[in-house]
PDB file of C-alpha atoms in Angstrom:
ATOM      1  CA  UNK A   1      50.484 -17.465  16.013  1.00 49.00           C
ATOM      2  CA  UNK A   2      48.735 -19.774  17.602  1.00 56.00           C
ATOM      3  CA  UNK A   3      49.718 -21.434  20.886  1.00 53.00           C
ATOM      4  CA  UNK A   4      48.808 -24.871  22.814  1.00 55.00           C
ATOM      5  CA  UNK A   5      48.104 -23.481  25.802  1.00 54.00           C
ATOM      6  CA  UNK A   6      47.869 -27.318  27.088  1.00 54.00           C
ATOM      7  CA  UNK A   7      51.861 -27.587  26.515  1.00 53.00           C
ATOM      8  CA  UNK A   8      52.159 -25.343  29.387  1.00 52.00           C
ATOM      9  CA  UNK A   9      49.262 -26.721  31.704  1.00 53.00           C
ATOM     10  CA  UNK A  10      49.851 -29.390  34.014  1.00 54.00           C
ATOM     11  CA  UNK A  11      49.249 -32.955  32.765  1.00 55.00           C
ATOM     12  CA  UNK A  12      45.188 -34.278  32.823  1.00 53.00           C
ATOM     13  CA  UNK A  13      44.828 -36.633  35.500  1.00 53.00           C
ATOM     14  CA  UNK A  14      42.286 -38.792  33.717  1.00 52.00           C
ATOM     15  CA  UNK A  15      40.942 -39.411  30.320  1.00 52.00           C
ATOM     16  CA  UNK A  16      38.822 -36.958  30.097  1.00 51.00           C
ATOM     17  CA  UNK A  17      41.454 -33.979  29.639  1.00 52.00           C
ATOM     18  CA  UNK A  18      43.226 -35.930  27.057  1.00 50.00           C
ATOM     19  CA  UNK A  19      39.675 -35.785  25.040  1.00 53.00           C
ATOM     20  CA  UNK A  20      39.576 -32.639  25.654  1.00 52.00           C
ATOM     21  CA  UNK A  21      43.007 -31.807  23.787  1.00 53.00           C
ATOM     22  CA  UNK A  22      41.845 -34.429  20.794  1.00 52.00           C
ATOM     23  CA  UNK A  23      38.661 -32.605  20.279  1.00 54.00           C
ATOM     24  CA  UNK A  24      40.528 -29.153  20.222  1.00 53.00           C
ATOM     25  CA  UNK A  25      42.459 -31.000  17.350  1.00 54.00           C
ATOM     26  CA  UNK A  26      40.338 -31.987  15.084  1.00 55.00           C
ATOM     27  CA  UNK A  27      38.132 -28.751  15.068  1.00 57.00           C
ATOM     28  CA  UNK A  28      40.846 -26.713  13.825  1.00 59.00           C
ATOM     29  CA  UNK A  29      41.541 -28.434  10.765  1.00 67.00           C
ATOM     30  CA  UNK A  30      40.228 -27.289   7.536  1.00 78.00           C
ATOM     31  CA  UNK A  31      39.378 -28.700   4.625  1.00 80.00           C
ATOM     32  CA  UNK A  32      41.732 -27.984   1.806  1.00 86.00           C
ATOM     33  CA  UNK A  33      41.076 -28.561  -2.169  1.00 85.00           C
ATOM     34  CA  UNK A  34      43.491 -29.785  -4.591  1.00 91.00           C
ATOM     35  CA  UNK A  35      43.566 -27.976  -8.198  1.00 89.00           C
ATOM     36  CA  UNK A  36      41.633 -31.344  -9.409  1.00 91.00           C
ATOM     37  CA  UNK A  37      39.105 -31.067  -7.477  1.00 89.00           C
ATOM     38  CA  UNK A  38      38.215 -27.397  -7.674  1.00 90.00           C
ATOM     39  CA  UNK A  39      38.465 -27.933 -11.412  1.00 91.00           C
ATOM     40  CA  UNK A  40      35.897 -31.023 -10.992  1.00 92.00           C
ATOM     41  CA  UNK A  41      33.306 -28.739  -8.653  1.00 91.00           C
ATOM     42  CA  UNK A  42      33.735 -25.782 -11.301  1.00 92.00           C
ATOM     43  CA  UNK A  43      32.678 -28.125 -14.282  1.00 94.00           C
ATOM     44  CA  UNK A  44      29.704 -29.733 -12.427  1.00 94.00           C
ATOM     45  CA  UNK A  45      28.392 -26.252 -11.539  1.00 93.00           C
ATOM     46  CA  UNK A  46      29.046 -25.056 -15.310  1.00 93.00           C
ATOM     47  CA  UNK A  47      26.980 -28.151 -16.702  1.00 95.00           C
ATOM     48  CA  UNK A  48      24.087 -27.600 -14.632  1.00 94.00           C
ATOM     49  CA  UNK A  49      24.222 -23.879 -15.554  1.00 94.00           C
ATOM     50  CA  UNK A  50      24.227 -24.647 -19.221  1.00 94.00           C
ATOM     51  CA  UNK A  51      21.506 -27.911 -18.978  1.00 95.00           C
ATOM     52  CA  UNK A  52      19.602 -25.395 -17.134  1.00 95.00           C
ATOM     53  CA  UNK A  53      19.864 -22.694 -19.800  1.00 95.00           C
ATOM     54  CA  UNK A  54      19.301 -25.573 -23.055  1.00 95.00           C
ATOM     55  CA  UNK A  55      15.902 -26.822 -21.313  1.00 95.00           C
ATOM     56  CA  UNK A  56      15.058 -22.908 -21.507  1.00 94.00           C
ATOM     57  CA  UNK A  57      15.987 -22.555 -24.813  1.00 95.00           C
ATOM     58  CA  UNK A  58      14.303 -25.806 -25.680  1.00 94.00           C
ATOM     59  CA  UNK A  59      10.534 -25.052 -24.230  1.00 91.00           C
ATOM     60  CA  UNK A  60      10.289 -21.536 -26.369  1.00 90.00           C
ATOM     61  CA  UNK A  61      11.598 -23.681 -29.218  1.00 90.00           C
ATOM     62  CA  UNK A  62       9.063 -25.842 -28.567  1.00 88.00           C
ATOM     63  CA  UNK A  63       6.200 -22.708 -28.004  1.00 81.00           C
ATOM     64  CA  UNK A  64       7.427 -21.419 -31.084  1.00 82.00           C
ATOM     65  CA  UNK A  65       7.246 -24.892 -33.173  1.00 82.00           C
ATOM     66  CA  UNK A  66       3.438 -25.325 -31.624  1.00 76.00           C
ATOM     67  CA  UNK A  67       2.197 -21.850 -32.997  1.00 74.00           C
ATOM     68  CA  UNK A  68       3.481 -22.485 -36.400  1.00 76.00           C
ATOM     69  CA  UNK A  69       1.554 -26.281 -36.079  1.00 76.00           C
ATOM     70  CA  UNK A  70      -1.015 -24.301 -35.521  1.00 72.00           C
ATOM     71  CA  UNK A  71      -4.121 -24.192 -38.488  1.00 74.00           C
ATOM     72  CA  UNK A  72      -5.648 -21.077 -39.179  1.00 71.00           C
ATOM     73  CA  UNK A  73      -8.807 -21.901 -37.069  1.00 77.00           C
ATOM     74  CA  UNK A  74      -6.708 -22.606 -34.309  1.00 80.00           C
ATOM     75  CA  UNK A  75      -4.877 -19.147 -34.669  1.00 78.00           C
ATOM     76  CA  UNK A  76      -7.815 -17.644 -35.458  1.00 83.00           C
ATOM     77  CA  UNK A  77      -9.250 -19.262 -31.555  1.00 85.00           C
ATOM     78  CA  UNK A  78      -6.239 -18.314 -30.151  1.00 83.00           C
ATOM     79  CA  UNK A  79      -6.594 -14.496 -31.515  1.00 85.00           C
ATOM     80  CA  UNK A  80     -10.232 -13.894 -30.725  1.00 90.00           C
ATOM     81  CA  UNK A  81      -9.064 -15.419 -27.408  1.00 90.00           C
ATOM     82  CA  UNK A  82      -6.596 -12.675 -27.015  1.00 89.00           C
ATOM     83  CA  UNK A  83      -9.087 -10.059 -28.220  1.00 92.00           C
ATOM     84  CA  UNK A  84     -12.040 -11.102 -26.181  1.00 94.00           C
ATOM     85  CA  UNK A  85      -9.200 -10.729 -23.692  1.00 93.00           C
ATOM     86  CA  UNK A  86      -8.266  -6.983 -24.221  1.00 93.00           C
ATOM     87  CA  UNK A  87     -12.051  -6.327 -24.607  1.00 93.00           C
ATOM     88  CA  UNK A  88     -13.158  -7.648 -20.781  1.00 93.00           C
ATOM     89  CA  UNK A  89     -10.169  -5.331 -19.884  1.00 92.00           C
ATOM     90  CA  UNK A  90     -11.383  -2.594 -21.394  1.00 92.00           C
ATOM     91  CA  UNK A  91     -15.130  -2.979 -20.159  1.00 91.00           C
ATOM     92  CA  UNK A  92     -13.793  -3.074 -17.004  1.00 87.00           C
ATOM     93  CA  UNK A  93     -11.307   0.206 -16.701  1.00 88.00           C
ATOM     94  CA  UNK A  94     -14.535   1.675 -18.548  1.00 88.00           C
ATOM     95  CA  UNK A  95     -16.610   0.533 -15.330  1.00 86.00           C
ATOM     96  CA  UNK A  96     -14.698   1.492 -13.057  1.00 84.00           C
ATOM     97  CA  UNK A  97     -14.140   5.366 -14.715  1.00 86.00           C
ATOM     98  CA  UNK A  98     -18.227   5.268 -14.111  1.00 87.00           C
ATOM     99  CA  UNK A  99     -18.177   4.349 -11.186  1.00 86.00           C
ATOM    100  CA  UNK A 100     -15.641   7.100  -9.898  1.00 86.00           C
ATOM    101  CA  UNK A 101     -17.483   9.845 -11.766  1.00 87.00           C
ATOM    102  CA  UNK A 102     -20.604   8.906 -10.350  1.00 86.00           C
ATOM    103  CA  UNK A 103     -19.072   9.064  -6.704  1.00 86.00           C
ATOM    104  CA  UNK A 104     -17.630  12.504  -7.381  1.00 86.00           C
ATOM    105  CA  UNK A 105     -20.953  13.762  -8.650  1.00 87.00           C
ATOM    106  CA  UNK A 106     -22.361  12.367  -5.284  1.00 83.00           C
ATOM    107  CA  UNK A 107     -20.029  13.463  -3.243  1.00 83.00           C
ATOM    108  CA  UNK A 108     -20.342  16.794  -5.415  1.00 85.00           C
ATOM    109  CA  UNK A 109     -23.915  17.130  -4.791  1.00 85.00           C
ATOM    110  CA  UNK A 110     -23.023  17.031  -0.819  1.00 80.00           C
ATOM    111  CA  UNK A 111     -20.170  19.798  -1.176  1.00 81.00           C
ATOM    112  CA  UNK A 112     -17.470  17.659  -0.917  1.00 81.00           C
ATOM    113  CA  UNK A 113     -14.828  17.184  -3.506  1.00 83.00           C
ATOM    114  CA  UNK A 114     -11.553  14.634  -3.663  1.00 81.00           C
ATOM    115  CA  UNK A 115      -8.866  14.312  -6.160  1.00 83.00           C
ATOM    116  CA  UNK A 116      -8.680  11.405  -8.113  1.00 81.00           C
ATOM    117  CA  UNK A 117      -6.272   9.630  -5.483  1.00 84.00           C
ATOM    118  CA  UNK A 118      -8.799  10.546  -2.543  1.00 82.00           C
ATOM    119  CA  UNK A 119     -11.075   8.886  -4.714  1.00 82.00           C
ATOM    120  CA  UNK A 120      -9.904   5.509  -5.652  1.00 81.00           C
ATOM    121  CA  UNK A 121     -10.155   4.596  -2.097  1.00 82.00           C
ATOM    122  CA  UNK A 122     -14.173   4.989  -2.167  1.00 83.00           C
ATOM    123  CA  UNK A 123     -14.618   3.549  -5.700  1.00 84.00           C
ATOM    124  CA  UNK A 124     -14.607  -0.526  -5.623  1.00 81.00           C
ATOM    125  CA  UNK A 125     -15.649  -2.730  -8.766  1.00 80.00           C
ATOM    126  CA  UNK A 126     -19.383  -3.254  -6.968  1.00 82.00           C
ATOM    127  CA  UNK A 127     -22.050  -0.652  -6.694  1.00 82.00           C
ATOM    128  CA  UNK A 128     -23.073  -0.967  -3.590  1.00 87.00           C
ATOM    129  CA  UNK A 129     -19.775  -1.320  -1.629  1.00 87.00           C
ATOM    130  CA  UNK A 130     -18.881   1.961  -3.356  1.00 85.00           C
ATOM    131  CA  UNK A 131     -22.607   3.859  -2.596  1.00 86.00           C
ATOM    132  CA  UNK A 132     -22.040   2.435   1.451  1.00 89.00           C
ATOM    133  CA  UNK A 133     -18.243   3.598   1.499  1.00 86.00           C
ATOM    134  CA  UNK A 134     -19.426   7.262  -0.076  1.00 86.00           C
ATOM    135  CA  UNK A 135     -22.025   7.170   2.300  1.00 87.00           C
ATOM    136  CA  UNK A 136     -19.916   6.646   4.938  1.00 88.00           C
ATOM    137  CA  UNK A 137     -17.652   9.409   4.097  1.00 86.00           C
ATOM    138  CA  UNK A 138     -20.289  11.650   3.629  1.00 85.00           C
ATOM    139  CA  UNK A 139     -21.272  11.058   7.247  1.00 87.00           C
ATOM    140  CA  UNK A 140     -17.642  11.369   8.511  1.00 87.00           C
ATOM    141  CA  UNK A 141     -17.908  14.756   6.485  1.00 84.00           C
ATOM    142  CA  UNK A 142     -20.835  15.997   8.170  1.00 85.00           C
ATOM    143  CA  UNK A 143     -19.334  14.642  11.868  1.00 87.00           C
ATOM    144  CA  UNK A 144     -16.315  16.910  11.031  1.00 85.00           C
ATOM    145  CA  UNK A 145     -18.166  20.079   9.736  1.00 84.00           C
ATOM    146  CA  UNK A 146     -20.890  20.010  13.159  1.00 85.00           C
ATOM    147  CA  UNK A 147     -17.160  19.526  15.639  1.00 86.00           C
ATOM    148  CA  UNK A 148     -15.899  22.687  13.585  1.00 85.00           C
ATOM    149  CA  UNK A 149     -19.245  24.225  14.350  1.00 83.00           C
ATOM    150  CA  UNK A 150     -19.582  23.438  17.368  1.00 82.00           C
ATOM    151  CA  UNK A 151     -15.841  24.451  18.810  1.00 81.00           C
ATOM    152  CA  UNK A 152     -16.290  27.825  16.851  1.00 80.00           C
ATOM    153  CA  UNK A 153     -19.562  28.593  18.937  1.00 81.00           C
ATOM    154  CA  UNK A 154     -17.975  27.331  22.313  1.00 80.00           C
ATOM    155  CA  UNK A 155     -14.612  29.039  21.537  1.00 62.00           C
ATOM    156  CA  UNK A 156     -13.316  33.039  22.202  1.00 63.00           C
ATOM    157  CA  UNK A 157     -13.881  35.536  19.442  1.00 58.00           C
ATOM    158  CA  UNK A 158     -11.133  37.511  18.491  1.00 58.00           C
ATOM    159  CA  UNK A 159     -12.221  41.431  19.201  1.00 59.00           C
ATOM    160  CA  UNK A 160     -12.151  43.530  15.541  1.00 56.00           C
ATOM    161  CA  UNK A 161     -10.422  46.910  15.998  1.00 52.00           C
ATOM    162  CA  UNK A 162     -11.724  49.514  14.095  1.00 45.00           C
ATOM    163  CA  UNK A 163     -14.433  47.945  11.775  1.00 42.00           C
ATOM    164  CA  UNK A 164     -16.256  46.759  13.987  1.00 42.00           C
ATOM    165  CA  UNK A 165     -19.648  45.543  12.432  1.00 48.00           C
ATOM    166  CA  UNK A 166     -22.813  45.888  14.132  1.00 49.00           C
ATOM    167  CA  UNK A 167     -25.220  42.669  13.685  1.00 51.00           C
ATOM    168  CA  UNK A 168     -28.960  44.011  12.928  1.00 51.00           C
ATOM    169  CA  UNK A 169     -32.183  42.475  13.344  1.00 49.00           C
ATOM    170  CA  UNK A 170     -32.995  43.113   9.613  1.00 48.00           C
ATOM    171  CA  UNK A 171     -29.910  40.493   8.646  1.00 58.00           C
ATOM    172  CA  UNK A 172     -30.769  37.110   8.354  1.00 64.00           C
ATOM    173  CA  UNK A 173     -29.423  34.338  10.142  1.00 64.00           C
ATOM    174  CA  UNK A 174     -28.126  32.872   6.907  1.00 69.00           C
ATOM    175  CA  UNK A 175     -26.423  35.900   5.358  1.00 73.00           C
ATOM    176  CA  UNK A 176     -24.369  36.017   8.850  1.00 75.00           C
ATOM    177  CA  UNK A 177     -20.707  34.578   8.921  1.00 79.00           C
ATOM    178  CA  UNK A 178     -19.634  31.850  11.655  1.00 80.00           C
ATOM    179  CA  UNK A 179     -17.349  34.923  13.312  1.00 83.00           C
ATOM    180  CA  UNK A 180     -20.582  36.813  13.059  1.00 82.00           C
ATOM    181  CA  UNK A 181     -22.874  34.454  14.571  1.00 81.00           C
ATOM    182  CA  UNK A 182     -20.317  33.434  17.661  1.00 83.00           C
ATOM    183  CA  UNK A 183     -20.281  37.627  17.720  1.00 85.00           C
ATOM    184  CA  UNK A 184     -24.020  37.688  18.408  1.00 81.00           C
ATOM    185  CA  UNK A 185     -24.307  34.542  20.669  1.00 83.00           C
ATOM    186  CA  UNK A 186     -21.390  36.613  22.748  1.00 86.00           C
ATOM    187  CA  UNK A 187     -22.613  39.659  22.808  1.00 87.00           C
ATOM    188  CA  UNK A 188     -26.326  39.662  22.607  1.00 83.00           C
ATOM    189  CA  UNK A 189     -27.358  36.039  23.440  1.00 82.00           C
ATOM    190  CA  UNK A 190     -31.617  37.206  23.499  1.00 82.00           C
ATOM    191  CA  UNK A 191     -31.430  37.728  20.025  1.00 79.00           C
ATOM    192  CA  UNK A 192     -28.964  34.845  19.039  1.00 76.00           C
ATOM    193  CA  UNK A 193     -31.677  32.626  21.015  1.00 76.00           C
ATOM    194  CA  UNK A 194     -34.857  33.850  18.966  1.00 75.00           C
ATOM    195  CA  UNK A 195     -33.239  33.946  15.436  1.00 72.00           C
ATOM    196  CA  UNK A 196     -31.916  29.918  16.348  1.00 69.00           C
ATOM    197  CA  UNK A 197     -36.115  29.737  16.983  1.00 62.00           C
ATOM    198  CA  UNK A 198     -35.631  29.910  20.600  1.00 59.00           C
ATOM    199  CA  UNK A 199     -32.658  27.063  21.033  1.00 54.00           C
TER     200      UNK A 199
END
């Protein structure tokens, strides 16, 4: 229910209330549509729909109408088109299968193996962007394996109850396991320093 408040409010004193109560007015009415003129926007919307649709219709008439035109040497241009098409695709998935087995056969020879997702983000389409991003991974690969290293040296060693294994002189420094080797550097740091050559 809606109320004019301004019925119960005093009288405006000067023009401007009584704009006020105009403006109030007018915003509140709606616009309403007879049956005709629904009818009339429905139909306009429906034609354009269905010009829309015929012009459709009309231009893969057309497409169609063209290739039949066509002579056999211009089908026969239009097919080796398409073929020479597939063909350039082909050479280029072919490429690019190189190219990925040749980085995993680098990045093989380094110890280092990806699946094929890890993989597709070294490979590019050029050479040398792919050798330089392999490259760098290789390098982030080392960077990683020396921080390992290098917090298993500086880090505690678990003690080994009951099998404890005694670390000879005869055993070489690259038979010796990392445990082993932060074992020795703990435990007997003379002879970790002369089989590291005196590091």
């Amino acid at each position: 229910m809606n109320l004019d408040i301004q019925y119960f409010a005093e009288e405006p004193s000067n023009e401007a209330g009584a704009q006020v109560k105009t403006e109030g007015t007018e915003q509140n009415k709606e616009k309403t549509y007879t049956k005709d003129e629904v009818s009339e926007i429905v139909q306009t919307r429906l034609n354009r729909a269905l010009k829309e649709q015929e012009e459709k219709i009309q231009a893969a008439k057309d497409e169609a109408t063209k290739l039949a035109k066509m002579n056999a040497e211009q089908k026969r241009s239009y097919e080796l088109e398409q073929a020479t098409k597939r063909a350039n695709e082909a050479e280029a998935k072919l490429a690019a299968i190189e190219m990925q087995n040749t980085a995993r056969k680098m990045l093989a020879e380094s110890g280092l193996t990806l699946s094929d997702e890890q993989l597709a983000l070294v490979v590019t389409d050029d050479a040398e962007t792919t050798k330089a991003k392999v490259d760098d991974l290789l390098a982030f690969a080392r960077n990683v394996r020396e921080q390992t290293l290098d917090e298993m040296m500086t880090g505690k060693t678990p003690k080994d109850k009951g099998s404890a294994k005694s670390i000879t002189v005869n055993k070489s420094f690259e038979e010796m396991s990392m445990q082993e080797i932060a074992q020795l550097k703990k435990d007997n740091p003379e002879q970790f320093k002369s089989l590291m050559g005196g590091i």
